[in-house]
């Protein structure tokens, strides 16, 4: 490789790291990850992280408050938004098969500072996501223990959300998952496959068993008449309302899109698949299959479940906390209700593990580039996993999950994901113009139209988030910029390459 190819393509904070250099970094023995994943493993990862609290909770909230039986169409709309982003992710993941997902993609297309910002954003997104899901899992397990076994967790160890001070179950779950990830992604893939099989079985059970209890009258009207949505106030109001005076509508045609902004969050996670590109045996072929395949499977399951559940129970009567289980209770089927609760608890294990996997890979990639201490990019001599970063982040997230109630911070996960979607779509457009010579095993169709539509759709959903979420997100980003200029900029390996041509 020539020196010209190795040098950054520009200088300053917008210097870009060439695709060739990104790939070459993966060949350094002590910083290399083991390639062990197939397209099937990636699809399982995607399904494992997407099917979580969304399908077990958001269905009831959206149907009851926003769209009625037409919530099925809301899932279709949200799936289309994610599909637009997935097409962009698939091109990047197959072209730049390096750990780090949107961070790595933006480093190769937009520049170092934007890459740092998106990496900093993903660190927050995956960390909070892992902790939030772990706390949710703890709640399901405590409920099952109390209902079926008569075991009551001491209040002090039940977590802040249950009136305690420390959530022991959430803390222990994250530590166990950390140990599994240190032992290797293939092991975590096998465990994920088992848990996903249980979770998908529960979902299919809902669909098949629920068909026998559908009442046609519950679908009438399929699209309920529109009604004004109660206006938010202050920092709790959606940003689009604060800026433009737009007031979202419940029910009616616009209610379908209002619900789509809610159920979109049931799809969060398919982008985590891209973080495992470097550990995939044939990323050029398998990454697009894993990303798009998992998204398609989950969209079909979401739509089917929504149609069945809204057919079983009138949408005005649906439970906002456990709609699937309560729908079966309403038709006198407690066995299925219990099985659904058990499936939800089991399923959340894979969601936590794969979010933690994504978190460690982004942190590892930033460390390998020198933007974070290089100490954390050393891989385990036997397992070839970023064990130092995994242990550090696992312990930190376990403590967060144990001591913190994260209900108000959960929306930061959503805005972080949508921000990543915007950056990746923009990166596809830029890299097509700056590096048309690159071999692209998968090409996003109709560029720049598809990426532009992806950006517009993501921004629309971001504008529907509360203003206070934007403020918190802005504060976190500002802290990240300060850290970059105080540490990352001067220690960046790419910056040193530009100064002395050694890497």
Short mmCIF file of C-alpha atoms in Angstrom, two decimals:
data_model
loop_
_atom_site.label_atom_id
_atom_site.label_comp_id
_atom_site.label_asym_id
_atom_site.label_seq_id
_atom_site.Cartn_x
_atom_site.Cartn_y
_atom_site.Cartn_z
CA UNK A 1 0.00 0.00 0.00
CA UNK A 2 1.36 3.39 -0.93
CA UNK A 3 2.05 6.09 1.64
CA UNK A 4 -0.52 8.25 -0.10
CA UNK A 5 -3.24 5.68 0.54
CA UNK A 6 -2.26 5.48 4.21
CA UNK A 7 -2.23 9.22 4.85
CA UNK A 8 -5.41 10.90 6.02
CA UNK A 9 -7.38 12.35 3.13
CA UNK A 10 -7.60 15.78 4.77
CA UNK A 11 -6.19 17.59 7.78
CA UNK A 12 -7.62 19.01 10.97
CA UNK A 13 -10.71 17.74 12.74
CA UNK A 14 -12.32 16.66 9.45
CA UNK A 15 -9.46 14.38 8.39
CA UNK A 16 -10.81 11.08 7.11
CA UNK A 17 -9.38 7.64 7.57
CA UNK A 18 -9.16 5.73 4.31
CA UNK A 19 -11.08 2.50 3.92
CA UNK A 20 -7.81 0.72 3.12
CA UNK A 21 -6.25 1.93 6.38
CA UNK A 22 -9.33 0.92 8.37
CA UNK A 23 -9.13 -2.60 6.98
CA UNK A 24 -5.35 -2.75 7.48
CA UNK A 25 -5.79 -1.94 11.20
CA UNK A 26 -7.82 -5.11 11.64
CA UNK A 27 -4.76 -7.18 10.69
CA UNK A 28 -2.63 -6.07 13.66
CA UNK A 29 -2.32 -9.26 15.78
CA UNK A 30 -2.81 -7.79 19.24
CA UNK A 31 -5.73 -5.61 18.07
CA UNK A 32 -7.44 -8.19 15.81
CA UNK A 33 -10.81 -9.78 16.49
CA UNK A 34 -11.63 -13.40 15.73
CA UNK A 35 -13.74 -13.96 12.60
CA UNK A 36 -16.34 -16.54 13.58
CA UNK A 37 -19.79 -15.24 12.61
CA UNK A 38 -21.96 -16.29 9.66
CA UNK A 39 -25.00 -14.67 8.02
CA UNK A 40 -27.19 -16.91 10.19
CA UNK A 41 -25.40 -15.73 13.36
CA UNK A 42 -25.88 -12.10 12.34
CA UNK A 43 -29.57 -12.63 11.59
CA UNK A 44 -30.00 -14.27 14.99
CA UNK A 45 -28.23 -11.32 16.62
CA UNK A 46 -30.56 -8.92 14.82
CA UNK A 47 -33.75 -10.78 15.71
CA UNK A 48 -32.44 -11.26 19.26
CA UNK A 49 -31.99 -7.56 19.90
CA UNK A 50 -34.99 -6.23 17.94
CA UNK A 51 -37.64 -8.46 19.52
CA UNK A 52 -37.71 -7.16 23.05
CA UNK A 53 -39.91 -4.91 25.13
CA UNK A 54 -41.27 -3.29 21.97
CA UNK A 55 -43.45 -6.15 20.78
CA UNK A 56 -44.51 -7.06 24.33
CA UNK A 57 -45.39 -3.50 25.47
CA UNK A 58 -45.56 -0.84 22.74
CA UNK A 59 -48.28 -2.65 20.80
CA UNK A 60 -50.84 -1.96 23.52
CA UNK A 61 -49.80 1.64 24.12
CA UNK A 62 -49.90 2.56 20.43
CA UNK A 63 -53.21 0.81 19.78
CA UNK A 64 -54.95 2.21 22.84
CA UNK A 65 -53.74 5.80 22.55
CA UNK A 66 -52.79 6.50 18.94
CA UNK A 67 -53.96 4.25 16.11
CA UNK A 68 -56.30 1.43 17.20
CA UNK A 69 -56.17 -1.67 14.97
CA UNK A 70 -54.31 0.44 12.38
CA UNK A 71 -51.24 0.12 14.63
CA UNK A 72 -50.31 -2.71 12.27
CA UNK A 73 -49.85 -0.04 9.58
CA UNK A 74 -47.76 1.99 12.05
CA UNK A 75 -45.37 -0.94 12.32
CA UNK A 76 -45.19 -1.05 8.53
CA UNK A 77 -44.38 2.68 8.40
CA UNK A 78 -41.72 2.36 11.12
CA UNK A 79 -40.30 -0.69 9.35
CA UNK A 80 -39.96 1.33 6.14
CA UNK A 81 -38.03 4.06 8.00
CA UNK A 82 -35.70 1.42 9.41
CA UNK A 83 -35.39 -0.28 6.02
CA UNK A 84 -34.16 2.97 4.45
CA UNK A 85 -31.47 3.19 7.13
CA UNK A 86 -30.73 -0.54 6.85
CA UNK A 87 -29.95 -0.22 3.14
CA UNK A 88 -27.34 2.43 3.99
CA UNK A 89 -25.91 0.35 6.83
CA UNK A 90 -25.68 -2.69 4.55
CA UNK A 91 -23.58 -0.82 1.98
CA UNK A 92 -21.17 0.52 4.57
CA UNK A 93 -20.88 -2.72 6.55
CA UNK A 94 -20.01 -4.69 3.40
CA UNK A 95 -17.61 -2.02 2.10
CA UNK A 96 -15.90 -1.19 5.40
CA UNK A 97 -16.06 -4.48 7.40
CA UNK A 98 -14.53 -3.00 10.54
CA UNK A 99 -15.81 -2.91 14.13
CA UNK A 100 -17.53 0.29 15.20
CA UNK A 101 -20.60 0.57 12.97
CA UNK A 102 -21.63 4.20 12.36
CA UNK A 103 -18.45 5.47 14.06
CA UNK A 104 -16.20 3.66 11.59
CA UNK A 105 -18.41 4.55 8.63
CA UNK A 106 -18.37 8.27 9.42
CA UNK A 107 -14.58 8.21 10.00
CA UNK A 108 -14.15 6.95 6.44
CA UNK A 109 -16.53 9.47 4.89
CA UNK A 110 -17.18 12.63 6.92
CA UNK A 111 -14.17 13.08 9.20
CA UNK A 112 -12.59 12.49 12.60
CA UNK A 113 -14.60 14.94 14.71
CA UNK A 114 -17.98 13.77 13.32
CA UNK A 115 -16.78 10.19 13.83
CA UNK A 116 -15.88 10.95 17.43
CA UNK A 117 -19.28 12.59 17.99
CA UNK A 118 -21.19 9.61 16.60
CA UNK A 119 -18.96 7.21 18.57
CA UNK A 120 -19.60 9.20 21.74
CA UNK A 121 -23.29 9.09 20.91
CA UNK A 122 -23.25 5.30 20.42
CA UNK A 123 -21.41 4.78 23.72
CA UNK A 124 -24.31 6.53 25.47
CA UNK A 125 -26.98 4.78 23.39
CA UNK A 126 -25.74 1.25 23.97
CA UNK A 127 -24.78 1.78 27.61
CA UNK A 128 -28.15 3.18 28.62
CA UNK A 129 -29.94 0.67 26.41
CA UNK A 130 -28.20 -2.24 28.12
CA UNK A 131 -28.95 -0.87 31.58
CA UNK A 132 -32.59 -0.06 30.82
CA UNK A 133 -33.27 -3.53 29.39
CA UNK A 134 -31.49 -5.18 32.34
CA UNK A 135 -33.73 -3.28 34.75
CA UNK A 136 -36.79 -4.30 32.71
CA UNK A 137 -35.66 -7.94 32.78
CA UNK A 138 -35.26 -7.73 36.54
CA UNK A 139 -38.85 -6.53 36.88
CA UNK A 140 -40.18 -9.45 34.79
CA UNK A 141 -38.16 -12.00 36.78
CA UNK A 142 -39.26 -10.60 40.14
CA UNK A 143 -42.87 -10.75 38.97
CA UNK A 144 -42.54 -14.37 37.80
CA UNK A 145 -40.80 -15.37 41.05
CA UNK A 146 -43.53 -13.81 43.16
CA UNK A 147 -46.45 -15.12 41.07
CA UNK A 148 -45.29 -18.66 40.35
CA UNK A 149 -42.83 -19.51 43.13
CA UNK A 150 -43.95 -17.34 46.00
CA UNK A 151 -40.46 -15.86 46.33
CA UNK A 152 -40.27 -12.18 47.18
CA UNK A 153 -37.07 -10.26 46.58
CA UNK A 154 -36.15 -8.01 49.51
CA UNK A 155 -37.34 -4.49 48.72
CA UNK A 156 -33.85 -3.09 49.32
CA UNK A 157 -32.52 -5.31 46.51
CA UNK A 158 -35.38 -4.72 44.06
CA UNK A 159 -34.07 -1.47 42.59
CA UNK A 160 -35.17 2.20 42.66
CA UNK A 161 -38.19 1.53 40.43
CA UNK A 162 -39.59 -0.87 43.06
CA UNK A 163 -38.85 1.39 46.02
CA UNK A 164 -35.46 -0.15 46.84
CA UNK A 165 -31.92 1.15 46.65
CA UNK A 166 -30.10 -1.53 44.61
CA UNK A 167 -31.30 -3.82 41.80
CA UNK A 168 -29.36 -7.01 42.46
CA UNK A 169 -30.83 -9.02 39.57
CA UNK A 170 -30.04 -6.35 36.94
CA UNK A 171 -26.52 -5.97 38.35
CA UNK A 172 -25.85 -9.72 38.22
CA UNK A 173 -27.32 -10.09 34.71
CA UNK A 174 -24.92 -7.54 33.22
CA UNK A 175 -21.93 -9.15 34.95
CA UNK A 176 -22.85 -12.61 33.62
CA UNK A 177 -23.33 -11.26 30.11
CA UNK A 178 -19.96 -9.52 30.37
CA UNK A 179 -18.27 -12.85 31.15
CA UNK A 180 -20.01 -14.48 28.18
CA UNK A 181 -18.85 -11.76 25.79
CA UNK A 182 -15.28 -12.01 27.06
CA UNK A 183 -15.37 -15.73 26.23
CA UNK A 184 -16.14 -15.00 22.58
CA UNK A 185 -18.82 -13.87 20.14
CA UNK A 186 -19.38 -17.41 18.88
CA UNK A 187 -20.37 -18.52 22.38
CA UNK A 188 -22.67 -15.52 22.72
CA UNK A 189 -24.12 -16.31 19.29
CA UNK A 190 -24.98 -19.85 20.42
CA UNK A 191 -26.63 -18.62 23.60
CA UNK A 192 -28.48 -15.98 21.62
CA UNK A 193 -29.71 -18.62 19.16
CA UNK A 194 -31.23 -20.66 22.01
CA UNK A 195 -32.90 -17.65 23.62
CA UNK A 196 -34.14 -16.30 20.28
CA UNK A 197 -35.69 -19.70 19.54
CA UNK A 198 -37.67 -19.42 22.79
CA UNK A 199 -38.65 -15.83 22.06
CA UNK A 200 -39.76 -16.46 18.49
CA UNK A 201 -41.69 -19.55 19.64
CA UNK A 202 -43.63 -17.36 22.06
CA UNK A 203 -44.36 -14.82 19.32
CA UNK A 204 -45.53 -17.52 16.92
CA UNK A 205 -47.65 -19.00 19.71
CA UNK A 206 -49.37 -15.63 20.12
CA UNK A 207 -50.07 -15.48 16.40
CA UNK A 208 -51.32 -19.06 15.95
CA UNK A 209 -53.26 -19.43 19.22
CA UNK A 210 -54.66 -15.92 18.99
CA UNK A 211 -56.21 -16.59 15.58
CA UNK A 212 -58.88 -18.74 17.28
CA UNK A 213 -60.02 -15.85 19.49
CA UNK A 214 -60.28 -13.03 16.95
CA UNK A 215 -63.58 -11.15 16.82
CA UNK A 216 -64.23 -9.21 13.62
CA UNK A 217 -66.08 -6.49 15.58
CA UNK A 218 -62.80 -5.51 17.28
CA UNK A 219 -61.47 -4.32 13.91
CA UNK A 220 -64.31 -1.83 13.47
CA UNK A 221 -63.32 0.86 12.83
CA UNK A 222 -59.89 -0.25 11.62
CA UNK A 223 -58.79 3.40 11.45
CA UNK A 224 -60.62 5.18 14.32
CA UNK A 225 -61.77 8.79 13.74
CA UNK A 226 -59.12 11.44 14.31
CA UNK A 227 -59.04 13.44 17.53
CA UNK A 228 -56.73 16.14 18.83
CA UNK A 229 -53.86 14.93 20.95
CA UNK A 230 -53.50 16.62 24.36
CA UNK A 231 -50.80 19.27 23.98
CA UNK A 232 -47.58 18.85 25.85
CA UNK A 233 -46.12 21.70 27.84
CA UNK A 234 -42.68 23.07 28.57
CA UNK A 235 -39.75 20.72 28.18
CA UNK A 236 -42.06 17.70 27.99
CA UNK A 237 -43.57 18.90 24.68
CA UNK A 238 -42.24 17.42 21.42
CA UNK A 239 -39.62 19.67 19.82
CA UNK A 240 -41.71 19.93 16.63
CA UNK A 241 -44.51 21.45 18.70
CA UNK A 242 -42.18 23.94 20.38
CA UNK A 243 -40.55 25.03 17.12
CA UNK A 244 -43.43 24.96 14.66
CA UNK A 245 -46.60 24.76 16.73
CA UNK A 246 -47.43 21.39 15.14
CA UNK A 247 -49.84 19.34 17.24
CA UNK A 248 -49.76 15.56 16.63
CA UNK A 249 -53.08 13.78 16.13
CA UNK A 250 -54.42 10.65 17.78
CA UNK A 251 -56.19 8.15 15.55
CA UNK A 252 -57.16 8.88 11.97
CA UNK A 253 -54.56 8.71 9.22
CA UNK A 254 -52.12 11.00 11.04
CA UNK A 255 -52.55 8.90 14.16
CA UNK A 256 -50.94 6.03 12.25
CA UNK A 257 -47.80 8.12 11.81
CA UNK A 258 -47.93 9.39 15.40
CA UNK A 259 -47.97 5.76 16.52
CA UNK A 260 -45.15 5.01 14.09
CA UNK A 261 -42.89 7.45 15.97
CA UNK A 262 -43.63 5.40 19.09
CA UNK A 263 -43.39 1.85 17.76
CA UNK A 264 -40.24 2.76 15.81
CA UNK A 265 -38.40 2.15 19.04
CA UNK A 266 -39.44 -1.51 18.87
CA UNK A 267 -37.03 -1.81 15.91
CA UNK A 268 -34.00 -0.33 17.65
CA UNK A 269 -31.12 -2.76 17.52
CA UNK A 270 -30.70 -3.90 13.92
CA UNK A 271 -27.86 -1.39 13.60
CA UNK A 272 -26.00 -3.32 16.32
CA UNK A 273 -25.45 -6.07 13.74
CA UNK A 274 -23.09 -3.73 11.88
CA UNK A 275 -20.81 -3.49 14.93
CA UNK A 276 -19.87 -7.16 14.42
CA UNK A 277 -18.66 -6.70 10.82
CA UNK A 278 -15.03 -7.33 11.75
CA UNK A 279 -15.91 -10.65 13.38
CA UNK A 280 -17.83 -11.94 10.34
CA UNK A 281 -16.21 -14.57 8.13
CA UNK A 282 -17.56 -13.14 4.87
CA UNK A 283 -18.79 -9.62 5.69
CA UNK A 284 -19.22 -8.53 2.06
CA UNK A 285 -21.88 -11.19 1.60
CA UNK A 286 -23.19 -11.82 5.11
CA UNK A 287 -23.58 -8.31 6.59
CA UNK A 288 -26.34 -7.20 4.17
CA UNK A 289 -28.10 -10.54 4.68
CA UNK A 290 -27.93 -10.26 8.47
CA UNK A 291 -29.06 -6.62 8.65
CA UNK A 292 -31.87 -6.77 6.10
CA UNK A 293 -32.93 -10.33 6.97
CA UNK A 294 -33.40 -9.65 10.69
CA UNK A 295 -35.30 -6.43 9.99
CA UNK A 296 -37.66 -8.17 7.52
CA UNK A 297 -38.37 -11.08 9.87
CA UNK A 298 -39.15 -8.79 12.80
CA UNK A 299 -41.39 -6.50 10.74
CA UNK A 300 -43.50 -9.45 9.58
CA UNK A 301 -43.80 -10.77 13.14
CA UNK A 302 -44.69 -7.33 14.53
CA UNK A 303 -47.47 -6.77 11.99
CA UNK A 304 -48.89 -10.27 12.51
CA UNK A 305 -48.89 -9.97 16.30
CA UNK A 306 -50.54 -6.56 16.18
CA UNK A 307 -53.33 -7.76 13.88
CA UNK A 308 -54.00 -10.77 16.10
CA UNK A 309 -53.96 -8.92 19.43
CA UNK A 310 -56.16 -6.04 18.27
CA UNK A 311 -58.54 -8.66 16.89
CA UNK A 312 -58.67 -10.48 20.24
CA UNK A 313 -59.37 -7.43 22.39
CA UNK A 314 -61.00 -4.07 21.65
CA UNK A 315 -58.21 -1.51 21.35
CA UNK A 316 -59.72 0.83 24.00
CA UNK A 317 -59.46 -1.99 26.56
CA UNK A 318 -55.89 -3.06 25.82
CA UNK A 319 -53.33 -3.07 28.62
CA UNK A 320 -50.60 -0.41 28.28
CA UNK A 321 -48.08 -2.56 30.19
CA UNK A 322 -48.68 -6.18 29.12
CA UNK A 323 -51.01 -6.16 26.08
CA UNK A 324 -50.16 -9.62 24.75
CA UNK A 325 -50.52 -11.44 28.05
CA UNK A 326 -53.65 -9.49 29.03
CA UNK A 327 -55.29 -10.14 25.65
CA UNK A 328 -55.17 -13.87 26.41
CA UNK A 329 -56.41 -13.28 29.95
CA UNK A 330 -59.39 -11.41 28.49
CA UNK A 331 -60.43 -14.53 26.57
CA UNK A 332 -59.89 -16.88 29.52
CA UNK A 333 -56.48 -18.29 28.55
CA UNK A 334 -54.15 -17.74 31.57
CA UNK A 335 -51.71 -20.43 30.40
CA UNK A 336 -50.80 -18.47 27.31
CA UNK A 337 -50.57 -15.28 29.37
CA UNK A 338 -48.00 -16.91 31.67
CA UNK A 339 -46.02 -18.31 28.74
CA UNK A 340 -45.85 -14.84 27.16
CA UNK A 341 -44.53 -13.29 30.38
CA UNK A 342 -41.88 -16.00 30.62
CA UNK A 343 -40.91 -15.46 26.96
CA UNK A 344 -40.58 -11.72 27.55
CA UNK A 345 -38.27 -12.28 30.51
CA UNK A 346 -36.10 -14.77 28.61
CA UNK A 347 -36.04 -12.60 25.50
CA UNK A 348 -34.71 -9.53 27.26
CA UNK A 349 -31.51 -11.42 28.10
CA UNK A 350 -30.43 -11.39 24.44
CA UNK A 351 -31.37 -7.73 24.05
CA UNK A 352 -29.04 -6.77 26.90
CA UNK A 353 -26.22 -8.99 25.64
CA UNK A 354 -26.26 -7.73 22.07
CA UNK A 355 -26.48 -4.08 23.13
CA UNK A 356 -23.46 -4.70 25.37
CA UNK A 357 -21.71 -6.35 22.42
CA UNK A 358 -22.32 -3.28 20.28
CA UNK A 359 -21.14 -0.98 23.06
CA UNK A 360 -17.82 -2.77 23.50
CA UNK A 361 -17.11 -2.90 19.74
CA UNK A 362 -17.60 0.83 19.29
CA UNK A 363 -15.41 1.54 22.33
CA UNK A 364 -12.80 -0.91 20.99
CA UNK A 365 -12.71 0.77 17.57
CA UNK A 366 -12.32 4.24 19.09
CA UNK A 367 -9.54 2.95 21.34
CA UNK A 368 -7.69 1.32 18.44
CA UNK A 369 -7.77 4.66 16.60
CA UNK A 370 -6.22 6.41 19.61
CA UNK A 371 -9.26 8.55 20.35
CA UNK A 372 -9.60 6.62 23.61
CA UNK A 373 -6.70 4.98 25.53
CA UNK A 374 -5.09 2.25 23.40
CA UNK A 375 -4.95 0.04 26.48
CA UNK A 376 -8.58 -0.94 25.84
CA UNK A 377 -8.01 -2.12 22.26
CA UNK A 378 -5.79 -5.09 23.24
CA UNK A 379 -7.61 -8.33 22.51
CA UNK A 380 -7.54 -11.48 24.64
CA UNK A 381 -4.69 -13.83 23.58
CA UNK A 382 -7.02 -16.87 23.57
CA UNK A 383 -10.54 -15.62 22.84
CA UNK A 384 -9.53 -12.70 20.54
CA UNK A 385 -12.16 -10.46 22.15
CA UNK A 386 -11.68 -6.88 23.44
CA UNK A 387 -11.75 -8.15 27.00
CA UNK A 388 -10.40 -5.03 28.70
CA UNK A 389 -13.05 -2.78 27.20
CA UNK A 390 -15.72 -5.42 27.81
CA UNK A 391 -14.86 -5.80 31.50
CA UNK A 392 -14.65 -2.04 32.09
CA UNK A 393 -17.95 -1.27 30.39
CA UNK A 394 -19.68 -4.31 31.84
CA UNK A 395 -18.84 -3.30 35.40
CA UNK A 396 -19.83 0.34 34.82
CA UNK A 397 -23.15 -0.61 33.20
CA UNK A 398 -23.85 -3.18 35.93
CA UNK A 399 -23.47 -0.45 38.54
CA UNK A 400 -25.70 1.91 36.55
CA UNK A 401 -28.35 -0.80 36.20
CA UNK A 402 -28.11 -1.60 39.90
CA UNK A 403 -28.42 1.90 41.31
CA UNK A 404 -30.22 4.03 38.76
CA UNK A 405 -33.82 4.42 37.64
CA UNK A 406 -33.45 5.15 33.95
CA UNK A 407 -37.03 5.74 32.86
CA UNK A 408 -36.46 9.40 32.01
CA UNK A 409 -33.16 8.66 30.26
CA UNK A 410 -34.49 5.86 28.04
CA UNK A 411 -35.46 8.29 25.28
CA UNK A 412 -31.76 9.19 24.93
CA UNK A 413 -31.34 5.72 23.44
CA UNK A 414 -33.90 6.60 20.78
CA UNK A 415 -32.48 9.97 19.78
CA UNK A 416 -28.98 8.47 19.69
CA UNK A 417 -30.10 5.75 17.30
CA UNK A 418 -31.86 8.20 14.97
CA UNK A 419 -28.82 10.47 14.98
CA UNK A 420 -26.69 7.51 13.92
CA UNK A 421 -29.14 6.79 11.08
CA UNK A 422 -28.73 10.35 9.81
CA UNK A 423 -24.92 10.19 9.90
CA UNK A 424 -24.73 6.83 8.11
CA UNK A 425 -27.10 7.94 5.34
CA UNK A 426 -25.08 11.13 4.86
CA UNK A 427 -21.88 9.08 4.82
CA UNK A 428 -23.16 6.90 1.96
CA UNK A 429 -23.76 9.98 -0.19
CA UNK A 430 -20.33 11.46 0.61
CA UNK A 431 -18.35 8.24 0.10
CA UNK A 432 -20.07 7.61 -3.23
CA UNK A 433 -18.72 10.98 -4.40
CA UNK A 434 -15.26 10.86 -2.82
CA UNK A 435 -14.47 7.16 -3.39
CA UNK A 436 -16.42 5.91 -6.43
CA UNK A 437 -13.58 3.41 -7.05
CA UNK A 438 -14.31 1.32 -3.93
CA UNK A 439 -15.60 -2.19 -4.42
CA UNK A 440 -19.10 -2.34 -2.94
CA UNK A 441 -20.40 -5.87 -2.50
CA UNK A 442 -23.79 -4.34 -1.69
CA UNK A 443 -24.92 -1.02 -3.13
CA UNK A 444 -27.73 1.05 -1.66
CA UNK A 445 -30.19 1.54 -4.55
CA UNK A 446 -31.19 4.95 -5.90
CA UNK A 447 -28.48 7.04 -4.27
CA UNK A 448 -28.89 9.83 -3.22
CA UNK A 449 -32.69 9.43 -3.06
CA UNK A 450 -32.77 6.55 -0.53
CA UNK A 451 -30.23 8.16 1.86
CA UNK A 452 -32.06 11.52 1.64
CA UNK A 453 -35.37 9.83 2.45
CA UNK A 454 -33.67 8.05 5.35
CA UNK A 455 -32.35 11.35 6.71
CA UNK A 456 -35.73 13.05 6.37
CA UNK A 457 -37.63 10.20 8.03
CA UNK A 458 -35.15 9.98 10.93
CA UNK A 459 -35.24 13.75 11.52
CA UNK A 460 -39.04 13.66 11.54
CA UNK A 461 -39.07 11.05 14.30
CA UNK A 462 -36.38 12.95 16.22
CA UNK A 463 -38.52 16.10 16.14
CA UNK A 464 -41.34 14.16 17.80
CA UNK A 465 -39.18 13.49 20.87
CA UNK A 466 -39.54 15.68 23.98
CA UNK A 467 -37.54 18.90 24.13
CA UNK A 468 -35.88 17.80 27.37
CA UNK A 469 -34.49 14.75 25.53
CA UNK A 470 -32.86 17.07 23.00
CA UNK A 471 -31.35 19.15 25.81
CA UNK A 472 -29.86 16.10 27.55
CA UNK A 473 -28.55 14.82 24.25
CA UNK A 474 -26.98 18.21 23.50
CA UNK A 475 -25.25 18.29 26.90
CA UNK A 476 -23.80 14.80 26.36
CA UNK A 477 -22.58 15.80 22.88
CA UNK A 478 -21.00 18.99 24.25
CA UNK A 479 -19.12 16.97 26.87
CA UNK A 480 -17.93 14.68 24.07
CA UNK A 481 -16.58 17.57 22.04
CA UNK A 482 -14.63 18.81 25.08
CA UNK A 483 -13.14 15.34 25.65
CA UNK A 484 -12.14 15.13 21.99
CA UNK A 485 -10.23 18.42 22.03
CA UNK A 486 -8.62 17.73 25.41
CA UNK A 487 -7.62 14.13 24.66
CA UNK A 488 -8.59 12.51 21.36
CA UNK A 489 -7.39 15.11 18.88
CA UNK A 490 -3.79 15.11 20.10
CA UNK A 491 -3.59 11.33 20.54
CA UNK A 492 -5.35 10.29 17.37
CA UNK A 493 -3.29 7.77 15.37
CA UNK A 494 -4.58 9.39 12.20
CA UNK A 495 -3.35 12.78 13.38
CA UNK A 496 0.11 11.36 14.12
CA UNK A 497 0.19 9.82 10.66
CA UNK A 498 -0.42 13.24 9.17
CA UNK A 499 2.41 14.74 11.25
CA UNK A 500 5.18 12.18 10.88
CA UNK A 501 3.94 9.58 8.37
CA UNK A 502 4.32 6.79 10.91
CA UNK A 503 1.39 4.80 12.22
#
